[in-house]
Coordinates of C-alpha atoms in Angstrom, one line a residue:
M1407 CA -22.5 78.5 85.6
T1408 CA -19.3 77.9 83.6
T1409 CA -15.9 78.8 84.8
P1410 CA -13.4 80.9 82.8
G1411 CA -11.4 77.7 82.2
Q1412 CA -14.4 75.9 80.7
E1413 CA -15.2 78.9 78.4
Q1414 CA -11.6 78.9 77.2
L1415 CA -11.8 75.2 76.4
K1416 CA -15.0 75.6 74.5
Q1417 CA -13.5 78.5 72.5
R1418 CA -10.5 76.4 71.6
L1419 CA -12.8 73.5 70.4
R1420 CA -14.8 75.9 68.3
L1421 CA -11.6 77.2 66.7
F1422 CA -10.3 73.6 66.1
A1423 CA -13.6 72.6 64.4
A1424 CA -13.6 75.6 62.2
D1425 CA -9.9 75.2 61.2
R1426 CA -9.6 73.4 57.8
G1427 CA -5.8 73.1 57.7
G1428 CA -4.4 69.5 57.4
N1429 CA -7.5 67.8 56.1
L1430 CA -5.8 66.2 53.1
A1431 CA -3.2 64.6 55.2
T1432 CA -5.8 63.3 57.6
M1433 CA -8.0 61.9 54.8
S1434 CA -4.9 60.3 53.2
A1435 CA -4.0 58.6 56.4
F1436 CA -7.5 57.2 56.6
M1437 CA -7.8 56.2 52.8
A1438 CA -4.3 54.9 52.3
P1439 CA -5.1 51.2 53.1
L1440 CA -8.1 51.2 50.8
A1441 CA -6.2 52.8 48.0
L1442 CA -3.4 50.4 48.3
A1443 CA -5.9 47.5 48.2
L1444 CA -7.5 48.8 45.1
A1445 CA -4.2 49.4 43.5
A1446 CA -3.2 45.8 44.2
I1447 CA -6.4 44.5 42.7
A1448 CA -6.0 46.7 39.6
I1449 CA -2.4 45.6 39.1
D1450 CA -3.2 41.9 39.7
G1451 CA -6.2 42.2 37.3
G1452 CA -4.2 43.7 34.5
S1453 CA -1.5 41.1 35.1
L1454 CA -4.0 38.2 35.0
Y1455 CA -5.6 39.6 31.8
N1456 CA -2.2 39.8 30.1
E1457 CA -1.3 36.3 31.3
K1458 CA -4.6 34.9 30.1
R1459 CA -4.0 36.5 26.7
Q1460 CA -0.5 34.9 26.5
V1461 CA -1.9 31.5 27.4
Q1462 CA -4.8 32.0 24.9
A1463 CA -2.3 32.8 22.2
L1464 CA -0.4 29.6 23.0
A1465 CA -3.6 27.6 22.8
D1466 CA -4.4 29.1 19.5
I1467 CA -1.0 28.4 18.0
S1468 CA -1.0 24.8 19.3
A1469 CA -4.5 24.2 18.0
I1470 CA -3.5 25.4 14.6
A1471 CA -0.4 23.1 14.7
G1472 CA -2.6 20.2 15.7
A1473 CA -5.2 20.8 12.9
A1474 CA -2.4 21.1 10.4
H1475 CA -1.2 17.6 11.4
I1476 CA -4.5 16.0 12.3
D1477 CA -3.3 12.4 12.2
R1478 CA -0.7 13.2 15.0
A1479 CA -2.5 16.1 16.6
E1480 CA -1.4 15.5 20.2
E1481 CA 2.3 15.3 19.2
A1482 CA 2.0 18.5 17.2
V1483 CA 0.1 20.3 20.0
L1484 CA 2.6 19.4 22.7
A1485 CA 5.6 20.2 20.5
S1486 CA 4.1 23.7 19.8
L1487 CA 3.6 24.3 23.5
R1488 CA 7.1 23.2 24.5
D1489 CA 8.6 25.3 21.7
N1490 CA 6.8 28.3 23.1
R1491 CA 8.0 27.5 26.6
L1492 CA 4.7 27.2 28.4
G1493 CA 6.4 25.2 31.1
P1494 CA 5.8 21.8 32.6
L1495 CA 2.9 20.1 31.0
T1496 CA 0.4 17.5 32.3
V1497 CA -1.8 16.0 29.6
L1498 CA -5.3 15.1 30.7
G1499 CA -8.0 13.0 29.1
P1500 CA -11.2 14.4 27.8
G1501 CA -13.8 15.2 30.4
Y1502 CA -11.4 16.5 33.0
D1503 CA -12.5 19.8 34.6
P1504 CA -9.8 22.3 33.9
L1505 CA -10.8 24.5 36.9
T1506 CA -9.9 21.8 39.3
P1507 CA -6.9 23.2 41.3
A1508 CA -3.5 21.7 40.6
A1509 CA -0.9 24.0 41.9
G1510 CA 2.1 24.7 39.7
Q1511 CA 0.9 22.6 36.8
N1512 CA -0.1 23.4 33.2
L1513 CA -3.1 21.1 32.5
V1514 CA -3.6 20.4 28.8
T1515 CA -6.6 18.6 27.2
I1516 CA -6.3 17.7 23.5
E1517 CA -9.4 16.6 21.6
T1518 CA -9.8 15.8 17.9
G1519 CA -13.2 15.8 16.3
R1520 CA -15.3 17.2 13.5
Y1521 CA -16.1 20.9 13.0
E1522 CA -19.0 21.9 10.8
A1523 CA -19.3 25.5 9.8
D1524 CA -23.1 25.5 9.9
G1525 CA -24.7 28.8 10.7
S1526 CA -27.8 27.1 11.9
T1527 CA -25.9 25.3 14.6
P1528 CA -25.0 27.2 17.8
A1529 CA -21.3 28.2 17.9
G1530 CA -20.6 26.1 20.9
Q1531 CA -22.0 22.9 19.2
R1532 CA -20.2 23.1 15.9
F1533 CA -17.2 21.1 17.2
Q1534 CA -18.1 17.5 18.1
P1535 CA -15.2 15.6 19.6
G1536 CA -14.5 12.0 18.7
G1537 CA -15.2 10.0 15.5
S1538 CA -12.9 8.9 12.8
D1539 CA -13.6 11.6 10.2
T1540 CA -11.8 14.4 12.1
N1541 CA -10.9 17.8 10.7
A1542 CA -10.4 19.9 13.9
V1543 CA -8.6 20.0 17.2
R1544 CA -9.7 21.6 20.5
V1545 CA -6.9 22.5 23.0
T1546 CA -7.8 23.5 26.6
I1547 CA -5.1 24.9 28.9
A1548 CA -5.6 25.5 32.6
R1549 CA -3.0 26.8 35.0
D1550 CA -2.5 28.9 38.2
G1551 CA -2.6 32.6 37.6
A1552 CA -0.1 34.9 39.4
R1553 CA -1.2 37.5 41.9
H1554 CA 1.5 39.9 43.0
F1555 CA -0.3 41.7 45.7
G1556 CA -3.9 40.5 46.3
E1557 CA -3.4 36.8 47.0
I1558 CA -4.2 37.2 50.7
L1559 CA -7.4 39.1 49.9
A1560 CA -8.7 37.0 46.9
G1561 CA -6.8 33.7 47.0
Q1562 CA -5.0 32.0 44.1
P1563 CA -6.8 32.5 40.7
R1564 CA -7.2 29.9 37.9
I1565 CA -6.7 30.6 34.2
A1566 CA -8.6 28.3 31.7
V1567 CA -8.7 28.9 28.0
A1568 CA -9.8 26.8 25.0
S1569 CA -9.2 27.1 21.3
V1570 CA -10.6 25.2 18.3
A1571 CA -8.7 25.1 14.9
S1572 CA -9.9 23.3 11.8
A1573 CA -8.2 22.4 8.5
T1574 CA -10.6 21.3 5.7
P1575 CA -8.7 19.4 3.0
R1576 CA -10.4 19.2 -0.4
A1577 CA -10.2 17.1 -3.5
A1578 CA -11.3 17.3 -7.1
I1579 CA -13.0 14.1 -8.3
S1580 CA -14.6 13.0 -11.6
I1581 CA -16.6 9.9 -12.7
G1582 CA -16.9 8.3 -16.1
S1583 CA -14.8 6.5 -18.6
R1584 CA -11.3 7.7 -19.5
L1585 CA -11.8 6.9 -23.1
A1586 CA -9.8 4.2 -24.9
R1587 CA -9.3 4.3 -28.6
L1588 CA -12.5 4.4 -30.6
E1589 CA -13.1 3.8 -34.3
G1590 CA -13.5 7.1 -36.1
G1591 CA -16.8 6.2 -37.8
V1592 CA -18.6 5.2 -34.5
L1593 CA -17.1 8.2 -32.7
N1594 CA -18.0 10.8 -35.3
S1595 CA -21.5 9.4 -35.7
L1596 CA -22.2 9.5 -32.0
L1597 CA -20.6 13.0 -31.5
G1598 CA -22.6 14.2 -34.5
A1599 CA -25.8 13.1 -33.0
L1600 CA -25.0 14.8 -29.7
T1601 CA -24.0 18.1 -31.3
G1602 CA -26.7 18.0 -34.0
N1603 CA -24.2 18.3 -36.9
E1604 CA -21.6 16.2 -38.6
I1605 CA -18.3 15.9 -36.8
G1606 CA -15.2 14.8 -38.8
L1607 CA -12.6 13.9 -36.2
T1608 CA -9.5 12.1 -37.5
V1609 CA -7.6 9.6 -35.4
M1610 CA -5.0 12.3 -34.7
D1611 CA -7.7 14.7 -33.6
Y1612 CA -9.2 12.1 -31.3
E1613 CA -5.9 11.3 -29.7
A1614 CA -5.1 15.0 -29.2
L1615 CA -8.4 15.4 -27.3
V1616 CA -8.0 12.2 -25.2
D1617 CA -4.5 13.0 -24.2
A1618 CA -5.1 16.6 -23.3
D1619 CA -5.6 17.7 -19.7
V1620 CA -6.0 21.4 -18.9
S1621 CA -6.1 23.4 -15.7
L1622 CA -9.6 23.6 -14.4
F1623 CA -9.5 27.3 -13.3
G1624 CA -7.3 28.2 -16.3
F1625 CA -10.1 26.9 -18.4
L1626 CA -12.8 28.7 -16.4
D1627 CA -10.9 32.0 -16.6
A1628 CA -10.6 31.6 -20.3
L1629 CA -14.3 30.8 -20.5
A1630 CA -15.1 34.0 -18.6
T1631 CA -13.0 35.9 -21.1
E1632 CA -15.0 34.3 -24.0
L1633 CA -18.2 35.4 -22.3
D1634 CA -16.8 38.9 -21.5
L1635 CA -17.4 38.2 -17.8
Q1636 CA -14.5 39.9 -16.1
A1637 CA -16.1 40.5 -12.7
G1638 CA -18.1 38.3 -10.4
T1639 CA -17.4 34.8 -9.0
Y1640 CA -17.1 31.4 -10.5
E1641 CA -20.6 30.7 -9.3
D1642 CA -21.8 33.5 -11.6
L1643 CA -19.8 31.8 -14.4
L1644 CA -21.5 28.4 -13.8
D1645 CA -24.9 30.1 -14.0
A1646 CA -24.1 32.0 -17.2
E1647 CA -25.5 31.1 -20.6
V1648 CA -22.8 29.0 -22.3
V1649 CA -22.8 27.2 -25.6
L1650 CA -20.5 24.4 -26.8
A1651 CA -18.6 26.8 -29.0
D1652 CA -17.6 28.8 -25.9
V1653 CA -16.4 25.6 -24.2
T1654 CA -14.2 24.6 -27.1
A1655 CA -12.8 28.1 -27.6
A1656 CA -12.0 28.3 -23.9
A1657 CA -10.2 24.9 -23.9
A1658 CA -8.2 26.0 -26.9
A1659 CA -7.2 29.2 -25.2
T1660 CA -5.7 27.7 -22.0
G1661 CA -2.0 27.6 -21.5
Q1662 CA -1.7 23.8 -21.9
S1663 CA -3.3 23.7 -25.3
S1664 CA -1.2 22.4 -28.2
P1665 CA -1.6 23.1 -32.0
G1666 CA -3.0 19.6 -32.4
L1667 CA -5.6 20.2 -29.6
R1668 CA -6.6 23.5 -31.1
A1669 CA -7.1 21.9 -34.5
A1670 CA -9.2 19.1 -33.0
L1671 CA -11.4 21.6 -31.1
A1672 CA -12.0 23.6 -34.2
R1673 CA -13.9 20.6 -35.6
Y1674 CA -16.7 21.4 -33.1
D1675 CA -17.1 25.0 -34.3
T1676 CA -20.2 24.4 -36.3
D1677 CA -23.5 26.3 -36.5
A1678 CA -25.3 23.5 -34.6
A1679 CA -22.6 23.5 -31.9
S1680 CA -22.8 27.2 -31.5
R1681 CA -26.5 26.9 -30.6
L1682 CA -26.1 23.9 -28.3
S1683 CA -26.6 25.3 -24.7
V1684 CA -24.4 23.7 -22.1
P1685 CA -25.6 23.9 -18.4
L1686 CA -22.2 24.1 -16.7
S1687 CA -23.8 23.8 -13.2
H1688 CA -24.9 20.3 -14.3
V1689 CA -21.3 19.4 -15.2
L1690 CA -19.2 21.1 -12.5
H1691 CA -19.5 21.6 -8.8
L1692 CA -16.8 23.9 -7.2
G1693 CA -17.8 23.8 -3.6
Q1694 CA -16.5 26.8 -1.6
A1695 CA -14.2 27.7 -4.5
A1696 CA -17.3 28.8 -6.4
Y1697 CA -17.3 32.0 -4.3
L1698 CA -13.8 33.0 -5.3
G1699 CA -13.6 35.9 -7.7
I1700 CA -12.9 35.1 -11.3
G1701 CA -9.1 34.9 -11.8
Q1702 CA -8.4 33.8 -8.2
G1703 CA -9.1 30.0 -8.6
A1704 CA -5.7 28.9 -9.9
G1705 CA -3.9 30.3 -6.8
A1706 CA -6.3 28.6 -4.5
F1707 CA -6.5 25.1 -6.0
D1708 CA -4.6 23.2 -8.6
A1709 CA -6.9 20.8 -10.5
T1710 CA -7.1 19.5 -14.0
V1711 CA -9.8 18.3 -16.3
G1712 CA -9.6 16.0 -19.3
V1713 CA -10.7 17.9 -22.4
M1714 CA -12.5 15.0 -24.1
E1715 CA -14.3 14.0 -20.9
F1716 CA -15.4 17.5 -20.3
I1717 CA -16.7 18.0 -23.8
L1718 CA -18.6 14.7 -23.6
A1719 CA -20.0 15.4 -20.2
S1720 CA -21.1 18.8 -21.5
L1721 CA -22.8 17.2 -24.5
V1722 CA -24.6 14.6 -22.3
A1723 CA -25.8 17.4 -19.9
A1724 CA -26.9 19.5 -22.9
N1725 CA -29.0 16.6 -24.3
G1726 CA -30.6 15.7 -20.9
A1727 CA -34.1 14.2 -21.5
N1728 CA -33.5 14.1 -25.2
Q1729 CA -33.5 11.1 -27.6
L1730 CA -30.7 10.6 -30.1
A1731 CA -30.8 8.3 -33.1
V1732 CA -27.6 7.3 -35.0
D1733 CA -27.5 5.1 -38.1
L1734 CA -24.0 3.5 -38.1
G1735 CA -24.6 1.6 -41.3
A1736 CA -21.9 -1.0 -41.8
T1737 CA -19.2 0.9 -39.9
V1738 CA -18.8 -1.9 -37.3
P1739 CA -16.8 -4.9 -38.7
G1740 CA -18.8 -8.1 -38.3
L1741 CA -22.2 -6.5 -38.4
A1742 CA -24.2 -5.8 -41.5
T1743 CA -25.9 -2.7 -40.1
A1744 CA -26.3 -1.1 -36.7
R1745 CA -28.7 1.7 -35.6
V1746 CA -28.4 3.2 -32.1
T1747 CA -31.1 5.1 -30.2
V1748 CA -30.1 6.7 -26.9
V1749 CA -32.4 8.3 -24.2
I1750 CA -30.5 10.4 -21.7
G1751 CA -32.4 10.7 -18.4
E1752 CA -32.5 14.2 -16.9
P1753 CA -30.0 14.1 -14.0
M1754 CA -30.7 15.7 -10.6
Q1755 CA -29.5 19.2 -10.2
D1756 CA -26.5 18.2 -8.2
S1757 CA -25.6 15.2 -10.3
V1758 CA -22.3 16.6 -11.7
W1759 CA -19.6 14.8 -13.5
F1760 CA -16.8 16.8 -11.8
A1761 CA -16.8 18.2 -8.3
L1762 CA -14.3 20.0 -6.1
G1763 CA -15.1 19.8 -2.4
E1764 CA -14.7 18.2 1.0
R1765 CA -16.2 15.2 2.7
G1766 CA -19.7 14.2 1.3
T1767 CA -19.1 15.7 -2.2
M1768 CA -20.8 13.5 -4.8
V1769 CA -20.3 13.0 -8.6
R1770 CA -22.7 10.9 -10.8
T1771 CA -23.1 9.8 -14.3
A1772 CA -26.3 10.3 -16.1
Q1773 CA -29.0 7.6 -16.3
L1774 CA -29.5 6.4 -19.8
R1775 CA -31.1 3.9 -22.1
A1776 CA -29.8 2.7 -25.4
R1777 CA -31.4 0.6 -28.1
I1778 CA -29.1 -1.0 -30.6
D1779 CA -30.7 -2.6 -33.6
I1780 CA -28.2 -4.9 -35.2
D1781 CA -28.5 -6.8 -38.5
I1782 CA -26.3 -9.9 -38.9
G1783 CA -25.9 -12.0 -42.0
G1784 CA -27.1 -15.6 -41.3
S1785 CA -25.1 -18.8 -41.9
G1786 CA -26.0 -22.4 -42.6
V1787 CA -29.7 -22.9 -43.3
L1788 CA -30.0 -19.1 -42.5
S1789 CA -27.5 -18.2 -45.2
G1790 CA -28.7 -15.1 -47.1
L1791 CA -31.2 -14.1 -44.4
A1792 CA -30.9 -11.1 -42.1
I1793 CA -31.0 -11.8 -38.4
R1794 CA -32.2 -8.7 -36.5
L1795 CA -31.2 -8.2 -32.8
P1796 CA -32.9 -5.4 -30.9
V1797 CA -30.6 -5.1 -27.8
Y1798 CA -31.7 -2.7 -25.0
V1799 CA -29.1 -1.4 -22.5
E1800 CA -30.2 0.4 -19.3
M1801 CA -27.8 2.1 -17.0
A1802 CA -28.7 3.6 -13.6
Q1803 CA -26.6 6.4 -12.3
A1804 CA -23.2 5.4 -11.1
E1805 CA -21.9 7.6 -8.3
A1806 CA -18.9 8.3 -6.2
E1807 CA -18.7 10.0 -2.8
L1808 CA -15.7 11.7 -1.3
K1809 CA -15.4 10.2 2.2
R1810 CA -12.1 11.5 3.5
V1811 CA -9.1 13.6 2.6
T1812 CA -6.1 13.5 5.0
C1813 CA -2.6 15.0 4.9
T1814 CA -0.4 13.3 7.5
D1815 CA 2.1 16.1 7.7
G1816 CA -0.1 18.9 6.4
K1817 CA 1.5 18.8 2.9
V1818 CA 0.0 17.6 -0.4
S1819 CA 2.8 15.1 -0.8
S1820 CA 1.3 13.1 2.0
A1821 CA -2.3 13.4 0.9
Q1822 CA -4.7 10.4 1.0
V1823 CA -8.1 10.5 -0.6
T1824 CA -10.8 7.9 0.2
I1825 CA -13.8 7.5 -2.1
D1826 CA -16.8 5.2 -2.0
A1827 CA -17.9 4.3 -5.5
R1828 CA -21.1 2.7 -6.4
P1829 CA -21.4 1.4 -10.0
G1830 CA -24.7 1.8 -11.7
I1831 CA -27.1 -1.2 -12.2
A1832 CA -26.7 -2.4 -15.7
S1833 CA -28.9 -4.6 -17.7
L1834 CA -29.0 -5.9 -21.3
T1835 CA -32.3 -7.2 -22.8
L1836 CA -32.9 -8.8 -26.2
G1837 CA -36.5 -8.3 -26.8
Q1838 CA -39.2 -5.8 -27.9
A1839 CA -40.6 -2.7 -26.1
T1840 CA -42.9 0.0 -27.3
P1841 CA -41.2 3.3 -28.2
A1842 CA -43.1 5.2 -25.5
A1843 CA -42.0 2.7 -22.8
F1844 CA -38.4 3.0 -24.0
A1845 CA -38.4 6.8 -23.9
D1846 CA -39.9 7.0 -20.3
T1847 CA -36.9 6.7 -18.0
T1848 CA -39.1 7.0 -14.9
R1849 CA -40.2 3.4 -15.1
P1850 CA -38.8 0.1 -16.4
P1851 CA -40.1 -0.9 -19.8
V1852 CA -41.9 -4.2 -20.3
F1853 CA -40.3 -6.5 -22.9
G1854 CA -41.8 -9.1 -25.1
K1855 CA -40.2 -11.5 -27.6
A1856 CA -38.6 -9.8 -30.6
R1857 CA -38.9 -11.1 -34.2
I1858 CA -35.4 -12.1 -35.0
V1859 CA -35.9 -13.8 -38.4
D1860 CA -38.9 -12.8 -40.5
T1861 CA -39.3 -14.5 -43.8
P1862 CA -42.3 -16.1 -45.5
L1863 CA -40.9 -19.6 -44.6
I1864 CA -39.1 -19.1 -41.3
K1865 CA -40.0 -17.0 -38.4
V1866 CA -37.9 -16.9 -35.2
D1867 CA -38.9 -15.0 -32.1
G1868 CA -36.5 -14.7 -29.1
S1869 CA -35.8 -12.9 -25.9
A1870 CA -33.0 -12.9 -23.3
R1871 CA -32.0 -10.8 -20.3
A1872 CA -28.7 -10.4 -18.4
E1873 CA -28.0 -8.0 -15.5
V1874 CA -25.1 -6.7 -13.4
A1875 CA -26.3 -5.5 -10.0
N1876 CA -23.3 -4.2 -8.1
R1877 CA -25.3 -2.6 -5.3
A1878 CA -22.7 -2.1 -2.5
P1879 CA -20.2 0.7 -2.7
T1880 CA -16.5 -0.1 -3.2
R1881 CA -13.9 1.9 -1.2
L1882 CA -11.1 3.3 -3.3
Q1883 CA -7.9 4.9 -1.9
F1884 CA -5.9 7.5 -3.9
S1885 CA -2.4 8.4 -2.8
A1886 CA -0.6 11.6 -3.7
A1887 CA 1.4 9.6 -6.3
D1888 CA -1.9 8.3 -7.8
I1889 CA -3.2 11.9 -8.1
R1890 CA 0.0 13.2 -9.7
A1891 CA 0.0 10.4 -12.2
G1892 CA -3.7 10.9 -13.0
R1893 CA -4.5 7.2 -12.3
I1894 CA -8.0 6.0 -12.8
K1895 CA -9.5 3.4 -10.5
T1896 CA -12.4 1.2 -11.4
V1897 CA -14.8 -0.4 -9.0
A1898 CA -15.0 -3.6 -11.0
T1899 CA -11.9 -5.3 -12.5
T1900 CA -13.7 -7.8 -14.8
D1901 CA -14.8 -7.2 -18.4
V1902 CA -18.5 -7.3 -17.7
T1903 CA -19.4 -6.2 -21.3
T1904 CA -18.2 -9.5 -22.7
S1905 CA -19.8 -11.6 -20.0
L1906 CA -23.1 -9.8 -20.4
A1907 CA -23.2 -10.2 -24.1
A1908 CA -22.2 -13.8 -24.0
S1909 CA -24.8 -14.4 -21.3
L1910 CA -27.4 -12.6 -23.4
I1911 CA -26.7 -14.9 -26.4
G1912 CA -26.4 -18.0 -24.3
D1913 CA -29.7 -17.5 -22.5
L1914 CA -31.7 -16.7 -25.6
D1915 CA -35.2 -18.1 -25.5
V1916 CA -36.1 -18.9 -29.1
T1917 CA -39.3 -19.9 -30.8
V1918 CA -39.0 -21.2 -34.3
S1919 CA -42.0 -21.3 -36.6
I1920 CA -41.6 -22.9 -40.1
V1921 CA -44.4 -22.8 -42.6
G1922 CA -45.2 -26.1 -44.4
L1923 CA -43.1 -29.3 -43.7
D1924 CA -40.6 -29.1 -40.9
L1925 CA -38.3 -31.9 -42.2
G1926 CA -36.0 -31.3 -39.1
L1927 CA -35.4 -27.7 -40.0
S1928 CA -36.2 -26.4 -36.5
G1929 CA -33.0 -28.0 -35.0
A1930 CA -31.0 -26.8 -38.0
V1931 CA -32.3 -23.2 -37.6
R1932 CA -31.5 -23.2 -33.9
S1933 CA -28.0 -24.5 -34.6
A1934 CA -27.3 -22.0 -37.3
L1935 CA -28.7 -19.2 -35.2
A1936 CA -26.5 -20.1 -32.3
T1937 CA -23.4 -20.3 -34.6
T1938 CA -24.2 -16.9 -36.1
L1939 CA -24.8 -15.1 -32.8
T1940 CA -21.8 -16.6 -31.2
A1941 CA -19.6 -15.4 -34.0
A1942 CA -21.1 -11.9 -33.8
T1943 CA -20.6 -11.5 -30.0
P1944 CA -17.2 -9.8 -30.2
A1945 CA -18.6 -7.2 -32.6
I1946 CA -21.6 -6.6 -30.4
D1947 CA -19.3 -6.2 -27.4
S1948 CA -17.2 -3.7 -29.2
L1949 CA -20.2 -1.7 -30.3
L1950 CA -21.7 -1.6 -26.8
A1951 CA -18.4 -0.5 -25.3
D1952 CA -17.9 2.3 -27.8
V1953 CA -21.4 3.7 -27.5
L1954 CA -21.3 3.7 -23.7
A1955 CA -17.7 5.1 -23.6
V1956 CA -18.7 8.1 -25.6
L1957 CA -21.5 8.7 -23.0
G1958 CA -19.0 8.4 -20.2
V1959 CA -20.2 5.1 -18.7
R1960 CA -19.5 1.4 -18.8
L1961 CA -21.7 -1.6 -18.0
G1962 CA -21.7 -2.3 -14.2
E1963 CA -18.5 -0.2 -13.7
A1964 CA -17.6 3.2 -12.5
D1965 CA -14.2 4.8 -13.3
I1966 CA -13.1 7.3 -10.7
M1967 CA -10.3 9.9 -11.0
V1968 CA -8.9 12.4 -8.4
T1969 CA -7.5 15.3 -10.4
G1970 CA -6.4 17.6 -7.6
V1971 CA -6.1 17.9 -3.8
T1972 CA -5.3 20.6 -1.2
C1973 CA -4.6 20.0 2.4
G1974 CA -6.3 23.2 3.5
R1975 CA -4.9 25.9 5.7
A1976 CA -5.5 25.4 9.4
V1977 CA -7.5 28.3 10.8
L1978 CA -9.0 29.2 14.2
V1979 CA -12.8 28.7 14.2
Q1980 CA -13.6 29.1 17.9

C-alpha cells in the first residue's frame, strides 16, 4: 500500500511527463553539437569547391599559355602561374602522383604531347604525352586544401586538377611548277588542247597571269557569287558544279585583279571553256576551313593562290583520264615539226594541287604520260632526210606532305613550316609502243625499237631509255620570311631535263640497214645521226620543259610553295 508521499511523487511525475513546455530548448541542447559539425562540413565543402575552381582556372589559363608557346611550354606555364599568384611552385616530372601529400606546396606537372580530336577515341586517350610533333600541353596542379572547421574531423584534404590545351597551327601548301616564260605558240597550243578551243594569249597576257596572286577565300567568295551560292559552307562550294568560265570570272572579280589580268582571263571565255567542267574538290582541299560559312574564310585564314597555276591545275583535273593531241608544227626553233600527245592519269580523290590543313596534309601532281613525235632535218649523208624521234615521257605523281607547323612565340612572324617532298619518278624513252599500251596508265608500256629514218635506201631503227628515280623524300623548311616572299623550294637543284635528254641521245641503240652496197655508209650514217641529234638536244629540252611546265610538273622534281600559315588559337580541349 502506497503512502501519501509516494502518491504525491507519482502525481508530480505524471504532470512532468505531460508537460510540453521547454522541449525546443532541450532538443537544441542535445542537437547543437551535431548541427555545428554539419555546418562546419558544409562551410568547408563550399570553401574547398571554390578553391578547386580557382586552381582549375589557373590550370586552364596556364595550359592555354603553354599551348600558345609550345616550343617553350614549361616557361610559359610557370610564368602564367606566377603572374596569377598561385604561390610557391614545385615542378615535378611526368609520372609523379599528384595526390601524394606534400604540405604547403603547389605541385605542378607540365607535359607536352599530341592531341587528336578523334571522336572514335575515348576522351581520356586523345592526349598522348611525349613525341616531337607536339601541339598540346597538359598541366596538373596539386596542393593542400584549406579546412576552416573540420580538419580535426576529416583531416587535411588534397586538391588535384588537370587541364589540356591545344593549338593547331595550319599552313596552305601547293605543288607544281611556278611557270617560267613560255613561247606563246607552244603555250597557246597546249592550253587550246586542254580547253578544247583556240586560246590566243599574248606575251603580256601570259605575264599578267603568271604574276598574279589572289586571295584564296576572296576568290572562293567571288566564285560563290558567280554560282549564286550565298548560303552554305565552302565544302558545299567545292562540291558544286563549276565550269572554267566560272573560275576565270571569279578570279577577275577578286580585289587583287588588275586590268591586265582581267583582259588575259577574258581570253578563256569561249564556248568550249564554258562547257568544261572543273572538279574543284580535285584541285583544292580546305581542311577544317571547309566547314566555315561562305564569306567567313578570309577572316580565319590568309592564303593566296597563283592564278595561272590554279587555272592549269583546274584544266588538268578537268581532263583527268583524257588524251590530248597537239600539233605544234614548226613552232619550236630547231625542230622541223613536233606533235605532242598527253595522257593524264585520273588522280585519287584526295590528290589535290592545293591544300590547307595541319600535319599530314598532302598535295600531289597528276600522273601523266606524254609522247612527243619530233621531226629533225638530217645533215651530212642524211641531208634532206627526215629523222623522226618518238620520245615518251612518263611521270609518276610527285607529292608533298605537311609534317610540322610551329610558332615559337605564338605569332605568325615566328612560324616555321616543315614539308617532306617526294619527286615523281620520271623516265624518257625513245622507242615505239602501241597506242593502247600508251593510253593505259595502270601499267607500264612495253617499248620496241622505233624507225628513225625510213627511206628506200637507208633504214635506221633505234631505242634508248633514261630514268630519274628520286625515291626518298626531301625535307624542306619554310620560314615566315619565305612564306611572305612566296618562295618556291625545289627538291632537286640540278637541271635533270638536260641530263636526261643528253643521256637519251648518248645511249641510243641504233641499227642501220642499207639496201645494196654499203661502201662504208653505215659509219657515216651513225656519225651524221649523232651530229644531228646532238645539235637538236637543246630544242628537245626546251620542248619537254615547256610541255611539262604547262601541266604543272618537271622531270624528277617537285616545286613546293607555302602560301599561308596560321598559328592557331590555343583552346581548352580537356
